[in-house]
Amino acid sequence: MTIQELIQAVEEATTPDSLVQAVRSLAATRDPKSIPTLIDVLGYNNPGAAIAAVEGLTNIGTAAVQPILEKIDGYNYGARAYSIRALAAIADPAAFEVLLQAAATDFSPSVRRAAAKGMGRLHWEKMPPTGVSAAQSQAVGTLLELTQAEDWSIRYAAVVGLEGLARALGEELTSEQEAIRHRLQALYQQDAEVAVRARAHQALQVAPACLGT
Amino acid sequence: MSVSHPESGNGLTVESAIANLSHPDTSLRYYAAWWLGKFRIGSADAVAALIEALQDEDDRTELGGYPLRRNAARALGKIGDPQAVPALLECLNCEDYYVRESAAQALGEIGDRSAIPPLQTLLAGGVEAAQQVPGRPHLTQPYEAVLEALGKLQANDAIAAIEPFINHFLPRIQYAAARAMYQLTHEPSYAQYLVDALTGNDVQLRRSALLDLGATGYLPATEAIAQAKVENSFKLISLKNLLAAEIQASDDFSSPRANQIMDWMDALL
């Protein structure tokens, strides 16, 4: 089938299962022409199809970032979470501002979790070097705040993001890394949820060189 | 002591929340009980005031329910003070189904095993008695809450009473029974029953089975939970509970199994 036919199959799918199949076939092409359709699928409220679309967009990579950023759905938090997941997986720093804002202010925990994780794994080397250090400081500040969130799953995601940032900051110990280490140790020792304590412990274990522990 | 929190709302402090439990405006009483539970205010006077609220007669629904009693029972469960046990046991006889349900849940959370025989009396008559109440959206007793509490409380003497509920006509009750039976016997077939339920057609039942599996701490279910067709938020809660069970069992924050569960959780963020 041509790309046009594959796109048409997605648009004309009549059952949830046939939609998932059609999205999978379209995503498998990795053709940039599929981007607008894959983005539309994020808002169809069909989790199977949305997951396949996120995968397709992730495989296309950087070319999908601007189109996703332009079409982020401010009114549908389900669709927004999938957009943020795709941006986080592509990890292009062009999404930095959007991830930062989503992590800090979105009301939906699923959006905040995806953004927090995403900020820890951006390809910082693709960012203009003059901006990297300020951006990383901002990311650390936002994630440190998120470790105080009431929702344990947001705290957990913040730990995952901080672990990624600790690595990204390298092995020369910075004040950000010290702040991360202190926060992780506090979470490990006294968070109310065992899962958050365990994840903080894991982060301290795998990133010792970056944290001076 | 004042608790400052963005969601504390209405500018409540511990003192004003306790005072509000006997406020003339019953909606303020209701809110104060919720607030004390939400922030787990376990001071002696908070617990005493909540226990007193379990006897409230002023706040009634059109059908004769006791909203404040329900909220006070839930709050006492969150706070977890065993001093509340005798008053909560009395609530198991309340005419309001939802008070009985909240009390059963709270007794499970508090973890005082003296609650086992009174909880078990609610299973009297077995599956045959566990019928829908005509015109109401619930059964004769809060079976789901009672079964879950008995599992949590390690009520081994109740196994024979619990087991038949695996054949109850409502899947939610079946799952609660399977969950309790696994907790009491560690027989994998009961947990497997819940794993199988993850592939059912009804998303609400898949969610319910997922959360029950998390409560069992049945580690072989990790992958089935992570891949179930359920929203990530539910999977995360379920895996969080599995992780807590693994850490408690191994006394190790970074056992290979714990790390594996966290890898799955990371992937679901």
mmCIF file of N, CA and C in Angstrom, chain B residues 157-238:
data_model
loop_
_atom_site.group_PDB
_atom_site.id
_atom_site.type_symbol
_atom_site.label_atom_id
_atom_site.label_comp_id
_atom_site.label_asym_id
_atom_site.label_seq_id
_atom_site.Cartn_x
_atom_site.Cartn_y
_atom_site.Cartn_z
ATOM 1 N N ASP B 157 -8.276 -18.281 60.356
ATOM 2 C CA ASP B 157 -9.469 -19.021 60.780
ATOM 3 C C ASP B 157 -10.658 -18.762 59.853
ATOM 4 N N ALA B 158 -10.562 -17.731 59.047
ATOM 5 C CA ALA B 158 -11.703 -17.371 58.196
ATOM 6 C C ALA B 158 -11.608 -17.993 56.807
ATOM 7 N N ILE B 159 -10.548 -18.764 56.547
ATOM 8 C CA ILE B 159 -10.346 -19.307 55.196
ATOM 9 C C ILE B 159 -11.583 -20.040 54.684
ATOM 10 N N ALA B 160 -12.144 -20.892 55.525
ATOM 11 C CA ALA B 160 -13.297 -21.687 55.078
ATOM 12 C C ALA B 160 -14.496 -20.794 54.756
ATOM 13 N N ALA B 161 -14.610 -19.674 55.467
ATOM 14 C CA ALA B 161 -15.728 -18.763 55.203
ATOM 15 C C ALA B 161 -15.471 -17.927 53.944
ATOM 16 N N ILE B 162 -14.221 -17.647 53.659
ATOM 17 C CA ILE B 162 -13.873 -16.775 52.525
ATOM 18 C C ILE B 162 -13.923 -17.522 51.200
ATOM 19 N N GLU B 163 -13.389 -18.738 51.194
ATOM 20 C CA GLU B 163 -13.171 -19.479 49.958
ATOM 21 C C GLU B 163 -14.391 -19.540 49.039
ATOM 22 N N PRO B 164 -15.605 -19.797 49.567
ATOM 23 C CA PRO B 164 -16.762 -19.912 48.672
ATOM 24 C C PRO B 164 -17.056 -18.636 47.880
ATOM 25 N N PHE B 165 -16.584 -17.491 48.365
ATOM 26 C CA PHE B 165 -16.895 -16.236 47.677
ATOM 27 C C PHE B 165 -16.184 -16.113 46.326
ATOM 28 N N ILE B 166 -15.226 -17.020 46.061
ATOM 29 C CA ILE B 166 -14.617 -17.080 44.718
ATOM 30 C C ILE B 166 -15.701 -17.374 43.691
ATOM 31 N N ASN B 167 -16.817 -17.992 44.139
ATOM 32 C CA ASN B 167 -17.899 -18.322 43.213
ATOM 33 C C ASN B 167 -19.066 -17.354 43.277
ATOM 34 N N HIS B 168 -18.857 -16.204 43.916
ATOM 35 C CA HIS B 168 -19.933 -15.211 43.956
ATOM 36 C C HIS B 168 -20.237 -14.741 42.535
ATOM 37 N N PHE B 169 -21.485 -14.276 42.324
ATOM 38 C CA PHE B 169 -21.846 -13.894 40.946
ATOM 39 C C PHE B 169 -21.194 -12.587 40.484
ATOM 40 N N LEU B 170 -20.696 -11.772 41.418
ATOM 41 C CA LEU B 170 -20.049 -10.520 41.007
ATOM 42 C C LEU B 170 -18.536 -10.703 40.907
ATOM 43 N N PRO B 171 -17.939 -10.399 39.754
ATOM 44 C CA PRO B 171 -16.486 -10.548 39.623
ATOM 45 C C PRO B 171 -15.699 -9.786 40.692
ATOM 46 N N ARG B 172 -16.134 -8.586 41.063
ATOM 47 C CA ARG B 172 -15.385 -7.823 42.074
ATOM 48 C C ARG B 172 -15.257 -8.600 43.383
ATOM 49 N N ILE B 173 -16.346 -9.311 43.742
ATOM 50 C CA ILE B 173 -16.319 -10.104 44.977
ATOM 51 C C ILE B 173 -15.406 -11.322 44.784
ATOM 52 N N GLN B 174 -15.478 -11.925 43.594
ATOM 53 C CA GLN B 174 -14.582 -13.050 43.310
ATOM 54 C C GLN B 174 -13.123 -12.622 43.486
ATOM 55 N N TYR B 175 -12.807 -11.440 42.942
ATOM 56 C CA TYR B 175 -11.417 -10.983 43.023
ATOM 57 C C TYR B 175 -11.002 -10.719 44.464
ATOM 58 N N ALA B 176 -11.913 -10.096 45.224
ATOM 59 C CA ALA B 176 -11.586 -9.812 46.626
ATOM 60 C C ALA B 176 -11.332 -11.115 47.372
ATOM 61 N N ALA B 177 -12.126 -12.143 47.050
ATOM 62 C CA ALA B 177 -11.938 -13.443 47.707
ATOM 63 C C ALA B 177 -10.607 -14.063 47.270
ATOM 64 N N ALA B 178 -10.297 -13.987 45.978
ATOM 65 C CA ALA B 178 -9.035 -14.558 45.480
ATOM 66 C C ALA B 178 -7.845 -13.852 46.118
ATOM 67 N N ARG B 179 -7.985 -12.541 46.226
ATOM 68 C CA ARG B 179 -6.913 -11.752 46.837
ATOM 69 C C ARG B 179 -6.687 -12.172 48.298
ATOM 70 N N ALA B 180 -7.781 -12.271 49.039
ATOM 71 C CA ALA B 180 -7.659 -12.674 50.444
ATOM 72 C C ALA B 180 -7.121 -14.102 50.547
ATOM 73 N N MET B 181 -7.631 -14.993 49.699
ATOM 74 C CA MET B 181 -7.183 -16.387 49.762
ATOM 75 C C MET B 181 -5.693 -16.490 49.463
ATOM 76 N N TYR B 182 -5.203 -15.690 48.513
ATOM 77 C CA TYR B 182 -3.760 -15.742 48.250
ATOM 78 C C TYR B 182 -2.984 -15.223 49.457
ATOM 79 N N GLN B 183 -3.476 -14.137 50.027
ATOM 80 C CA GLN B 183 -2.770 -13.574 51.185
ATOM 81 C C GLN B 183 -2.733 -14.566 52.349
ATOM 82 N N LEU B 184 -3.777 -15.383 52.460
ATOM 83 C CA LEU B 184 -3.866 -16.293 53.598
ATOM 84 C C LEU B 184 -3.156 -17.623 53.342
ATOM 85 N N THR B 185 -3.151 -18.085 52.083
ATOM 86 C CA THR B 185 -2.612 -19.428 51.805
ATOM 87 C C THR B 185 -1.319 -19.400 50.991
ATOM 88 N N HIS B 186 -1.053 -18.291 50.311
ATOM 89 C CA HIS B 186 0.084 -18.200 49.369
ATOM 90 C C HIS B 186 0.029 -19.277 48.304
ATOM 91 N N GLU B 187 -1.169 -19.706 48.001
ATOM 92 C CA GLU B 187 -1.388 -20.698 46.952
ATOM 93 C C GLU B 187 -1.448 -19.947 45.610
ATOM 94 N N PRO B 188 -0.463 -20.199 44.704
ATOM 95 C CA PRO B 188 -0.378 -19.384 43.474
ATOM 96 C C PRO B 188 -1.647 -19.400 42.616
ATOM 97 N N SER B 189 -2.444 -20.482 42.704
ATOM 98 C CA SER B 189 -3.616 -20.542 41.825
ATOM 99 C C SER B 189 -4.575 -19.373 42.095
ATOM 100 N N TYR B 190 -4.613 -18.898 43.341
ATOM 101 C CA TYR B 190 -5.506 -17.763 43.643
ATOM 102 C C TYR B 190 -5.008 -16.481 42.993
ATOM 103 N N ALA B 191 -3.707 -16.263 43.023
ATOM 104 C CA ALA B 191 -3.162 -15.077 42.361
ATOM 105 C C ALA B 191 -3.300 -15.210 40.849
ATOM 106 N N GLN B 192 -3.107 -16.434 40.364
ATOM 107 C CA GLN B 192 -3.230 -16.675 38.937
ATOM 108 C C GLN B 192 -4.644 -16.365 38.445
ATOM 109 N N TYR B 193 -5.601 -16.613 39.314
ATOM 110 C CA TYR B 193 -6.996 -16.279 38.997
ATOM 111 C C TYR B 193 -7.109 -14.793 38.654
ATOM 112 N N LEU B 194 -6.404 -13.969 39.426
ATOM 113 C CA LEU B 194 -6.418 -12.520 39.172
ATOM 114 C C LEU B 194 -5.619 -12.169 37.924
ATOM 115 N N VAL B 195 -4.516 -12.873 37.707
ATOM 116 C CA VAL B 195 -3.741 -12.632 36.482
ATOM 117 C C VAL B 195 -4.625 -12.904 35.261
ATOM 118 N N ASP B 196 -5.357 -14.009 35.310
ATOM 119 C CA ASP B 196 -6.238 -14.343 34.184
ATOM 120 C C ASP B 196 -7.305 -13.272 33.981
ATOM 121 N N ALA B 197 -7.763 -12.692 35.101
ATOM 122 C CA ALA B 197 -8.805 -11.662 35.007
ATOM 123 C C ALA B 197 -8.301 -10.415 34.282
ATOM 124 N N LEU B 198 -6.981 -10.252 34.186
ATOM 125 C CA LEU B 198 -6.428 -9.071 33.503
ATOM 126 C C LEU B 198 -6.713 -9.080 32.010
ATOM 127 N N THR B 199 -7.072 -10.243 31.478
ATOM 128 C CA THR B 199 -7.324 -10.301 30.036
ATOM 129 C C THR B 199 -8.821 -10.278 29.727
ATOM 130 N N GLY B 200 -9.645 -10.015 30.745
ATOM 131 C CA GLY B 200 -11.098 -9.958 30.516
ATOM 132 C C GLY B 200 -11.501 -8.790 29.628
ATOM 133 N N ASN B 201 -12.798 -8.718 29.315
ATOM 134 C CA ASN B 201 -13.280 -7.721 28.361
ATOM 135 C C ASN B 201 -13.640 -6.371 28.973
ATOM 136 N N ASP B 202 -13.895 -6.359 30.272
ATOM 137 C CA ASP B 202 -14.411 -5.147 30.907
ATOM 138 C C ASP B 202 -13.253 -4.390 31.561
ATOM 139 N N VAL B 203 -13.027 -3.156 31.121
ATOM 140 C CA VAL B 203 -11.852 -2.432 31.607
ATOM 141 C C VAL B 203 -11.937 -2.158 33.114
ATOM 142 N N GLN B 204 -13.160 -1.940 33.609
ATOM 143 C CA GLN B 204 -13.291 -1.687 35.055
ATOM 144 C C GLN B 204 -12.866 -2.904 35.864
ATOM 145 N N LEU B 205 -13.228 -4.084 35.362
ATOM 146 C CA LEU B 205 -12.848 -5.311 36.070
ATOM 147 C C LEU B 205 -11.350 -5.563 35.938
ATOM 148 N N ARG B 206 -10.779 -5.208 34.796
ATOM 149 C CA ARG B 206 -9.323 -5.353 34.663
ATOM 150 C C ARG B 206 -8.616 -4.448 35.672
ATOM 151 N N ARG B 207 -9.131 -3.219 35.826
ATOM 152 C CA ARG B 207 -8.533 -2.314 36.822
ATOM 153 C C ARG B 207 -8.623 -2.915 38.215
ATOM 154 N N SER B 208 -9.803 -3.451 38.508
ATOM 155 C CA SER B 208 -10.041 -3.995 39.835
ATOM 156 C C SER B 208 -9.093 -5.173 40.113
ATOM 157 N N ALA B 209 -8.958 -6.076 39.139
ATOM 158 C CA ALA B 209 -8.064 -7.225 39.300
ATOM 159 C C ALA B 209 -6.616 -6.768 39.442
ATOM 160 N N LEU B 210 -6.270 -5.734 38.699
ATOM 161 C CA LEU B 210 -4.910 -5.202 38.732
ATOM 162 C C LEU B 210 -4.555 -4.696 40.130
ATOM 163 N N LEU B 211 -5.479 -3.946 40.737
ATOM 164 C CA LEU B 211 -5.222 -3.395 42.060
ATOM 165 C C LEU B 211 -5.194 -4.517 43.100
ATOM 166 N N ASP B 212 -6.067 -5.516 42.926
ATOM 167 C CA ASP B 212 -6.052 -6.657 43.843
ATOM 168 C C ASP B 212 -4.719 -7.406 43.752
ATOM 169 N N LEU B 213 -4.223 -7.578 42.531
ATOM 170 C CA LEU B 213 -2.936 -8.263 42.361
ATOM 171 C C LEU B 213 -1.814 -7.504 43.052
ATOM 172 N N GLY B 214 -1.839 -6.190 42.924
ATOM 173 C CA GLY B 214 -0.831 -5.384 43.598
ATOM 174 C C GLY B 214 -0.847 -5.648 45.092
ATOM 175 N N ALA B 215 -2.047 -5.762 45.651
ATOM 176 C CA ALA B 215 -2.180 -5.975 47.093
ATOM 177 C C ALA B 215 -1.679 -7.354 47.506
ATOM 178 N N THR B 216 -1.721 -8.333 46.609
ATOM 179 C CA THR B 216 -1.269 -9.673 46.984
ATOM 180 C C THR B 216 0.246 -9.734 47.125
ATOM 181 N N GLY B 217 0.968 -8.859 46.418
ATOM 182 C CA GLY B 217 2.420 -8.962 46.419
ATOM 183 C C GLY B 217 2.908 -10.176 45.648
ATOM 184 N N TYR B 218 2.102 -10.674 44.722
ATOM 185 C CA TYR B 218 2.457 -11.869 43.937
ATOM 186 C C TYR B 218 3.420 -11.457 42.816
ATOM 187 N N LEU B 219 4.699 -11.675 43.031
ATOM 188 C CA LEU B 219 5.715 -11.123 42.132
ATOM 189 C C LEU B 219 5.677 -11.664 40.709
ATOM 190 N N PRO B 220 5.319 -12.945 40.498
ATOM 191 C CA PRO B 220 5.287 -13.415 39.111
ATOM 192 C C PRO B 220 4.289 -12.656 38.232
ATOM 193 N N ALA B 221 3.452 -11.847 38.829
ATOM 194 C CA ALA B 221 2.471 -11.095 38.033
ATOM 195 C C ALA B 221 3.040 -9.805 37.456
ATOM 196 N N THR B 222 4.278 -9.456 37.812
ATOM 197 C CA THR B 222 4.831 -8.148 37.426
ATOM 198 C C THR B 222 4.612 -7.823 35.949
ATOM 199 N N GLU B 223 5.025 -8.748 35.088
ATOM 200 C CA GLU B 223 4.972 -8.465 33.662
ATOM 201 C C GLU B 223 3.525 -8.378 33.161
ATOM 202 N N ALA B 224 2.683 -9.283 33.663
ATOM 203 C CA ALA B 224 1.272 -9.259 33.247
ATOM 204 C C ALA B 224 0.628 -7.938 33.647
ATOM 205 N N ILE B 225 0.996 -7.408 34.806
ATOM 206 C CA ILE B 225 0.461 -6.117 35.248
ATOM 207 C C ILE B 225 0.959 -5.014 34.325
ATOM 208 N N ALA B 226 2.261 -5.024 34.049
ATOM 209 C CA ALA B 226 2.842 -3.949 33.237
ATOM 210 C C ALA B 226 2.253 -3.925 31.834
ATOM 211 N N GLN B 227 1.817 -5.086 31.340
ATOM 212 C CA GLN B 227 1.337 -5.146 29.966
ATOM 213 C C GLN B 227 -0.185 -5.201 29.834
ATOM 214 N N ALA B 228 -0.884 -5.133 30.958
ATOM 215 C CA ALA B 228 -2.346 -5.206 30.894
ATOM 216 C C ALA B 228 -2.909 -4.009 30.136
ATOM 217 N N LYS B 229 -4.100 -4.192 29.550
ATOM 218 C CA LYS B 229 -4.742 -3.088 28.831
ATOM 219 C C LYS B 229 -5.515 -2.229 29.823
ATOM 220 N N VAL B 230 -4.759 -1.460 30.584
ATOM 221 C CA VAL B 230 -5.310 -0.599 31.627
ATOM 222 C C VAL B 230 -4.430 0.649 31.639
ATOM 223 N N GLU B 231 -4.996 1.771 32.087
ATOM 224 C CA GLU B 231 -4.232 3.008 32.121
ATOM 225 C C GLU B 231 -2.974 2.851 32.980
ATOM 226 N N ASN B 232 -1.928 3.578 32.579
ATOM 227 C CA ASN B 232 -0.656 3.498 33.304
ATOM 228 C C ASN B 232 -0.789 3.848 34.778
ATOM 229 N N SER B 233 -1.680 4.770 35.113
ATOM 230 C CA SER B 233 -1.805 5.161 36.519
ATOM 231 C C SER B 233 -2.162 3.968 37.395
ATOM 232 N N PHE B 234 -3.061 3.114 36.901
ATOM 233 C CA PHE B 234 -3.455 1.932 37.673
ATOM 234 C C PHE B 234 -2.305 0.942 37.760
ATOM 235 N N LYS B 235 -1.591 0.770 36.642
ATOM 236 C CA LYS B 235 -0.466 -0.167 36.655
ATOM 237 C C LYS B 235 0.601 0.288 37.643
ATOM 238 N N LEU B 236 0.820 1.602 37.673
ATOM 239 C CA LEU B 236 1.851 2.121 38.574
ATOM 240 C C LEU B 236 1.487 1.848 40.031
ATOM 241 N N ILE B 237 0.220 2.038 40.380
ATOM 242 C CA ILE B 237 -0.197 1.786 41.764
ATOM 243 C C ILE B 237 0.003 0.313 42.100
ATOM 244 N N SER B 238 -0.397 -0.543 41.159
ATOM 245 C CA SER B 238 -0.296 -1.974 41.396
ATOM 246 C C SER B 238 1.171 -2.393 41.559
#
